[in-house]
Amino acid sequence: MTAEAATTLERIHQAARREFLERGFRASSLRNIVKEAGLTTGAFYGYYKSKEDLFEALVGEHYRWILRRFREAQQEFANLPRERQPEVMGDISGLCMFDMLHYAYRNLESFKLILCCSEGTRFSGLVDEMVEIEVEATHAYLGVLEELGRPAPQIDLRLEHILITGMFHTFFELIIHEMPLPEAENYVREMRAFYTAGWMKIMGQ
């Protein structure tokens, strides 16, 4: 890519970020983006096929990073010997939450786009995808407790879904409201302690 093309691409991205942050993806206007970037529509299509492709360019890498890091943490926990899993139930997920928090704060504008402005795109399903991963991991852990002779009481699936969804919405509220990072870190510590204790109670541990 030439220096001129790179400069043009950056103008497109800057104009798109402003438009998407102000209006959200669904209500945003490709015409406004192209105009603000100083291009013709034909020139824009030399870079992206659609408004959807442009939004993907702004947030796709960060969306994939969060989901990948979260899956890695779940797999790391599942790979531990069964006997150790109850001892470290909150440790690995807590570390993962801090990694995700720090990454999101380094890429704050992109995460504001995902969390607040992505309705009408596949990226609006971030919380739902994370809930699905967490539910699967929770059921696997309940199986481990059963094998260890420490079975948990039956957990209502609706309550489980509500609690897990609430946890992620609580976490992402930090980013949406741009809480100062030191405060956000303390908030995550307290949130993890709250949810870990709650889940241990529900699981009878």
mmCIF file of C-alpha atoms in Angstrom:
data_model
loop_
_atom_site.group_PDB
_atom_site.id
_atom_site.type_symbol
_atom_site.label_atom_id
_atom_site.label_comp_id
_atom_site.label_asym_id
_atom_site.label_seq_id
_atom_site.Cartn_x
_atom_site.Cartn_y
_atom_site.Cartn_z
ATOM 1 C CA MET A 1 0.000 0.000 0.000
ATOM 2 C CA THR A 2 1.344 3.396 -0.958
ATOM 3 C CA ALA A 3 1.716 6.216 1.554
ATOM 4 C CA GLU A 4 -1.098 8.079 -0.184
ATOM 5 C CA ALA A 5 -3.435 5.065 0.057
ATOM 6 C CA ALA A 6 -2.547 4.595 3.727
ATOM 7 C CA THR A 7 -3.350 8.241 4.423
ATOM 8 C CA THR A 8 -6.667 7.944 2.596
ATOM 9 C CA LEU A 9 -7.506 4.787 4.534
ATOM 10 C CA GLU A 10 -6.820 6.544 7.812
ATOM 11 C CA ARG A 11 -9.105 9.420 6.789
ATOM 12 C CA ILE A 12 -11.850 6.885 6.054
ATOM 13 C CA HIS A 13 -11.329 5.227 9.439
ATOM 14 C CA GLN A 14 -11.362 8.525 11.328
ATOM 15 C CA ALA A 15 -14.542 9.651 9.597
ATOM 16 C CA ALA A 16 -16.166 6.258 10.157
ATOM 17 C CA ARG A 17 -15.316 6.190 13.866
ATOM 18 C CA ARG A 18 -16.898 9.601 14.349
ATOM 19 C CA GLU A 19 -20.032 8.660 12.398
ATOM 20 C CA PHE A 20 -20.480 5.266 14.065
ATOM 21 C CA LEU A 21 -19.843 6.622 17.571
ATOM 22 C CA GLU A 22 -22.317 9.445 17.057
ATOM 23 C CA ARG A 23 -25.097 7.542 15.300
ATOM 24 C CA GLY A 24 -24.436 3.836 15.754
ATOM 25 C CA PHE A 25 -23.931 1.455 12.858
ATOM 26 C CA ARG A 26 -27.560 1.113 11.819
ATOM 27 C CA ALA A 27 -28.328 4.841 11.612
ATOM 28 C CA SER A 28 -24.951 5.886 10.266
ATOM 29 C CA SER A 29 -24.608 7.160 6.722
ATOM 30 C CA LEU A 30 -21.968 5.901 4.352
ATOM 31 C CA ARG A 31 -22.508 9.088 2.366
ATOM 32 C CA ASN A 32 -21.536 11.157 5.426
ATOM 33 C CA ILE A 33 -18.424 9.053 5.992
ATOM 34 C CA VAL A 34 -17.302 9.346 2.387
ATOM 35 C CA LYS A 35 -17.954 13.087 2.342
ATOM 36 C CA GLU A 36 -16.074 13.726 5.578
ATOM 37 C CA ALA A 37 -13.145 11.636 4.343
ATOM 38 C CA GLY A 38 -12.999 13.806 1.218
ATOM 39 C CA LEU A 39 -13.683 10.962 -1.216
ATOM 40 C CA THR A 40 -16.130 10.020 -3.900
ATOM 41 C CA THR A 41 -18.294 6.958 -3.319
ATOM 42 C CA GLY A 42 -16.484 5.234 -6.176
ATOM 43 C CA ALA A 43 -13.128 5.855 -4.509
ATOM 44 C CA PHE A 44 -14.453 4.463 -1.217
ATOM 45 C CA TYR A 45 -15.414 1.192 -2.888
ATOM 46 C CA GLY A 46 -11.802 0.792 -3.868
ATOM 47 C CA TYR A 47 -11.120 0.215 -0.166
ATOM 48 C CA TYR A 48 -14.276 -1.457 1.183
ATOM 49 C CA LYS A 49 -17.224 -3.246 -0.372
ATOM 50 C CA SER A 50 -19.772 -1.975 2.140
ATOM 51 C CA LYS A 51 -20.460 -0.171 5.406
ATOM 52 C CA GLU A 52 -20.380 -3.604 7.078
ATOM 53 C CA ASP A 53 -16.859 -4.275 5.805
ATOM 54 C CA LEU A 54 -15.742 -0.886 7.083
ATOM 55 C CA PHE A 55 -17.129 -1.563 10.551
ATOM 56 C CA GLU A 56 -15.405 -4.974 10.513
ATOM 57 C CA ALA A 57 -12.096 -3.253 9.753
ATOM 58 C CA LEU A 58 -12.487 -1.036 12.814
ATOM 59 C CA VAL A 59 -13.498 -3.651 15.386
ATOM 60 C CA GLY A 60 -13.018 -7.183 14.041
ATOM 61 C CA GLU A 61 -9.504 -7.742 15.355
ATOM 62 C CA HIS A 62 -10.494 -6.610 18.868
ATOM 63 C CA TYR A 63 -13.701 -8.656 18.910
ATOM 64 C CA ARG A 64 -11.749 -11.787 17.988
ATOM 65 C CA TRP A 65 -9.045 -11.052 20.598
ATOM 66 C CA ILE A 66 -11.531 -10.861 23.473
ATOM 67 C CA LEU A 67 -13.268 -14.095 22.514
ATOM 68 C CA ARG A 68 -9.959 -15.884 21.942
ATOM 69 C CA ARG A 69 -8.545 -14.786 25.309
ATOM 70 C CA PHE A 70 -11.737 -15.839 27.071
ATOM 71 C CA ARG A 71 -11.772 -19.280 25.412
ATOM 72 C CA GLU A 72 -8.089 -19.768 26.279
ATOM 73 C CA ALA A 73 -8.808 -19.102 29.955
ATOM 74 C CA GLN A 74 -11.649 -21.618 29.973
ATOM 75 C CA GLN A 75 -9.460 -24.220 28.298
ATOM 76 C CA GLU A 76 -6.578 -23.553 30.696
ATOM 77 C CA PHE A 77 -8.915 -24.206 33.618
ATOM 78 C CA ALA A 78 -10.391 -27.343 32.027
ATOM 79 C CA ASN A 79 -6.875 -28.732 31.442
ATOM 80 C CA LEU A 80 -6.020 -28.592 35.150
ATOM 81 C CA PRO A 81 -6.190 -31.826 37.158
ATOM 82 C CA ARG A 82 -9.728 -32.264 38.435
ATOM 83 C CA GLU A 83 -8.602 -32.142 42.068
ATOM 84 C CA ARG A 84 -7.094 -28.682 41.595
ATOM 85 C CA GLN A 85 -10.026 -27.066 39.834
ATOM 86 C CA PRO A 86 -12.101 -26.288 42.960
ATOM 87 C CA GLU A 87 -9.037 -24.671 44.587
ATOM 88 C CA VAL A 88 -8.425 -22.207 41.748
ATOM 89 C CA MET A 89 -11.951 -21.706 40.423
ATOM 90 C CA GLY A 90 -11.763 -17.907 40.498
ATOM 91 C CA ASP A 91 -8.046 -17.424 39.840
ATOM 92 C CA ILE A 92 -7.749 -18.125 36.118
ATOM 93 C CA SER A 93 -10.983 -16.370 35.211
ATOM 94 C CA GLY A 94 -9.927 -13.397 37.354
ATOM 95 C CA LEU A 95 -6.625 -13.075 35.504
ATOM 96 C CA CYS A 96 -8.499 -13.309 32.226
ATOM 97 C CA MET A 97 -10.840 -10.498 33.276
ATOM 98 C CA PHE A 98 -7.866 -8.232 34.003
ATOM 99 C CA ASP A 99 -6.272 -9.095 30.658
ATOM 100 C CA MET A 100 -9.517 -8.260 28.869
ATOM 101 C CA LEU A 101 -9.943 -5.042 30.849
ATOM 102 C CA HIS A 102 -6.450 -3.794 30.049
ATOM 103 C CA TYR A 103 -6.789 -4.718 26.385
ATOM 104 C CA ALA A 104 -10.135 -2.932 26.143
ATOM 105 C CA TYR A 105 -8.723 0.201 27.762
ATOM 106 C CA ARG A 106 -5.840 0.212 25.280
ATOM 107 C CA ASN A 107 -8.418 0.031 22.482
ATOM 108 C CA LEU A 108 -11.202 1.968 24.148
ATOM 109 C CA GLU A 109 -12.753 3.568 21.086
ATOM 110 C CA SER A 110 -13.047 0.223 19.298
ATOM 111 C CA PHE A 111 -14.769 -1.327 22.292
ATOM 112 C CA LYS A 112 -17.155 1.596 22.588
ATOM 113 C CA LEU A 113 -18.090 0.828 18.986
ATOM 114 C CA ILE A 114 -18.648 -2.854 19.769
ATOM 115 C CA LEU A 115 -20.547 -2.321 23.000
ATOM 116 C CA CYS A 116 -22.606 0.762 22.168
ATOM 117 C CA CYS A 117 -22.773 1.176 18.405
ATOM 118 C CA SER A 118 -22.832 -2.263 16.772
ATOM 119 C CA GLU A 119 -26.565 -2.995 16.567
ATOM 120 C CA GLY A 120 -27.238 -4.311 13.086
ATOM 121 C CA THR A 121 -23.907 -6.160 12.890
ATOM 122 C CA ARG A 122 -22.711 -9.543 14.105
ATOM 123 C CA PHE A 123 -20.584 -7.749 16.699
ATOM 124 C CA SER A 124 -23.631 -6.844 18.762
ATOM 125 C CA GLY A 125 -23.671 -10.466 19.959
ATOM 126 C CA LEU A 126 -20.440 -10.266 21.967
ATOM 127 C CA VAL A 127 -22.077 -10.769 25.367
ATOM 128 C CA ASP A 128 -24.235 -13.609 24.039
ATOM 129 C CA GLU A 129 -21.163 -15.404 22.677
ATOM 130 C CA MET A 130 -19.316 -15.011 25.962
ATOM 131 C CA VAL A 131 -22.346 -16.229 27.919
ATOM 132 C CA GLU A 132 -22.494 -19.332 25.730
ATOM 133 C CA ILE A 133 -18.817 -20.080 26.388
ATOM 134 C CA GLU A 134 -19.233 -19.525 30.140
ATOM 135 C CA VAL A 135 -22.355 -21.706 30.346
ATOM 136 C CA GLU A 136 -20.555 -24.554 28.611
ATOM 137 C CA ALA A 137 -17.570 -24.216 30.964
ATOM 138 C CA THR A 138 -19.857 -24.077 34.014
ATOM 139 C CA HIS A 139 -21.560 -27.326 33.025
ATOM 140 C CA ALA A 140 -18.178 -28.976 32.472
ATOM 141 C CA TYR A 141 -17.097 -27.889 35.965
ATOM 142 C CA LEU A 142 -20.303 -29.253 37.473
ATOM 143 C CA GLY A 143 -19.347 -32.566 35.894
ATOM 144 C CA VAL A 144 -15.928 -32.365 37.554
ATOM 145 C CA LEU A 145 -17.537 -31.757 40.946
ATOM 146 C CA GLU A 146 -19.740 -34.806 40.379
ATOM 147 C CA GLU A 147 -16.695 -36.936 39.595
ATOM 148 C CA LEU A 148 -14.955 -35.665 42.723
ATOM 149 C CA GLY A 149 -17.891 -36.747 44.853
ATOM 150 C CA ARG A 150 -18.907 -33.133 45.530
ATOM 151 C CA PRO A 151 -22.049 -32.799 43.383
ATOM 152 C CA ALA A 152 -23.737 -29.433 43.240
ATOM 153 C CA PRO A 153 -27.473 -28.996 43.740
ATOM 154 C CA GLN A 154 -29.546 -28.702 40.578
ATOM 155 C CA ILE A 155 -29.108 -25.211 39.142
ATOM 156 C CA ASP A 156 -32.040 -23.564 37.406
ATOM 157 C CA LEU A 157 -30.926 -22.933 33.818
ATOM 158 C CA ARG A 158 -32.775 -19.630 33.605
ATOM 159 C CA LEU A 159 -31.127 -18.351 36.773
ATOM 160 C CA GLU A 160 -27.750 -19.533 35.502
ATOM 161 C CA HIS A 161 -28.203 -17.612 32.256
ATOM 162 C CA ILE A 162 -29.355 -14.469 34.070
ATOM 163 C CA LEU A 163 -26.401 -14.518 36.487
ATOM 164 C CA ILE A 164 -23.800 -15.086 33.785
ATOM 165 C CA THR A 165 -25.292 -12.464 31.483
ATOM 166 C CA GLY A 166 -25.389 -10.003 34.374
ATOM 167 C CA MET A 167 -21.728 -10.646 35.131
ATOM 168 C CA PHE A 168 -20.638 -9.698 31.614
ATOM 169 C CA HIS A 169 -22.874 -6.659 31.436
ATOM 170 C CA THR A 170 -21.433 -5.544 34.775
ATOM 171 C CA PHE A 171 -17.891 -5.991 33.452
ATOM 172 C CA PHE A 172 -18.518 -4.115 30.212
ATOM 173 C CA GLU A 173 -20.187 -1.219 32.036
ATOM 174 C CA LEU A 174 -16.684 -0.225 33.173
ATOM 175 C CA ILE A 175 -15.625 0.261 29.577
ATOM 176 C CA ILE A 176 -18.836 1.908 28.431
ATOM 177 C CA HIS A 177 -18.560 4.543 31.177
ATOM 178 C CA GLU A 178 -14.750 4.868 30.889
ATOM 179 C CA MET A 179 -14.166 4.461 34.597
ATOM 180 C CA PRO A 180 -10.564 5.447 35.474
ATOM 181 C CA LEU A 181 -8.435 2.325 35.115
ATOM 182 C CA PRO A 182 -7.288 2.031 38.771
ATOM 183 C CA GLU A 183 -10.922 2.224 39.873
ATOM 184 C CA ALA A 184 -11.929 -0.264 37.188
ATOM 185 C CA GLU A 185 -9.258 -2.713 38.369
ATOM 186 C CA ASN A 186 -10.568 -2.522 41.920
ATOM 187 C CA TYR A 187 -14.101 -2.910 40.620
ATOM 188 C CA VAL A 188 -13.106 -6.111 38.797
ATOM 189 C CA ARG A 189 -11.494 -7.494 41.953
ATOM 190 C CA GLU A 190 -14.635 -6.862 43.953
ATOM 191 C CA MET A 191 -16.866 -8.162 41.189
ATOM 192 C CA ARG A 192 -14.867 -11.385 40.928
ATOM 193 C CA ALA A 193 -14.989 -11.909 44.695
ATOM 194 C CA PHE A 194 -18.749 -11.358 44.655
ATOM 195 C CA TYR A 195 -19.462 -13.741 41.788
ATOM 196 C CA THR A 196 -17.022 -16.426 42.954
ATOM 197 C CA ALA A 197 -18.550 -16.489 46.425
ATOM 198 C CA GLY A 198 -22.031 -16.532 44.948
ATOM 199 C CA TRP A 199 -21.309 -19.419 42.596
ATOM 200 C CA MET A 200 -19.641 -21.419 45.369
ATOM 201 C CA LYS A 201 -22.742 -20.944 47.481
ATOM 202 C CA ILE A 202 -25.053 -22.021 44.677
ATOM 203 C CA MET A 203 -22.844 -25.023 43.938
ATOM 204 C CA GLY A 204 -22.802 -26.038 47.581
ATOM 205 C CA GLN A 205 -19.032 -25.776 47.867
#
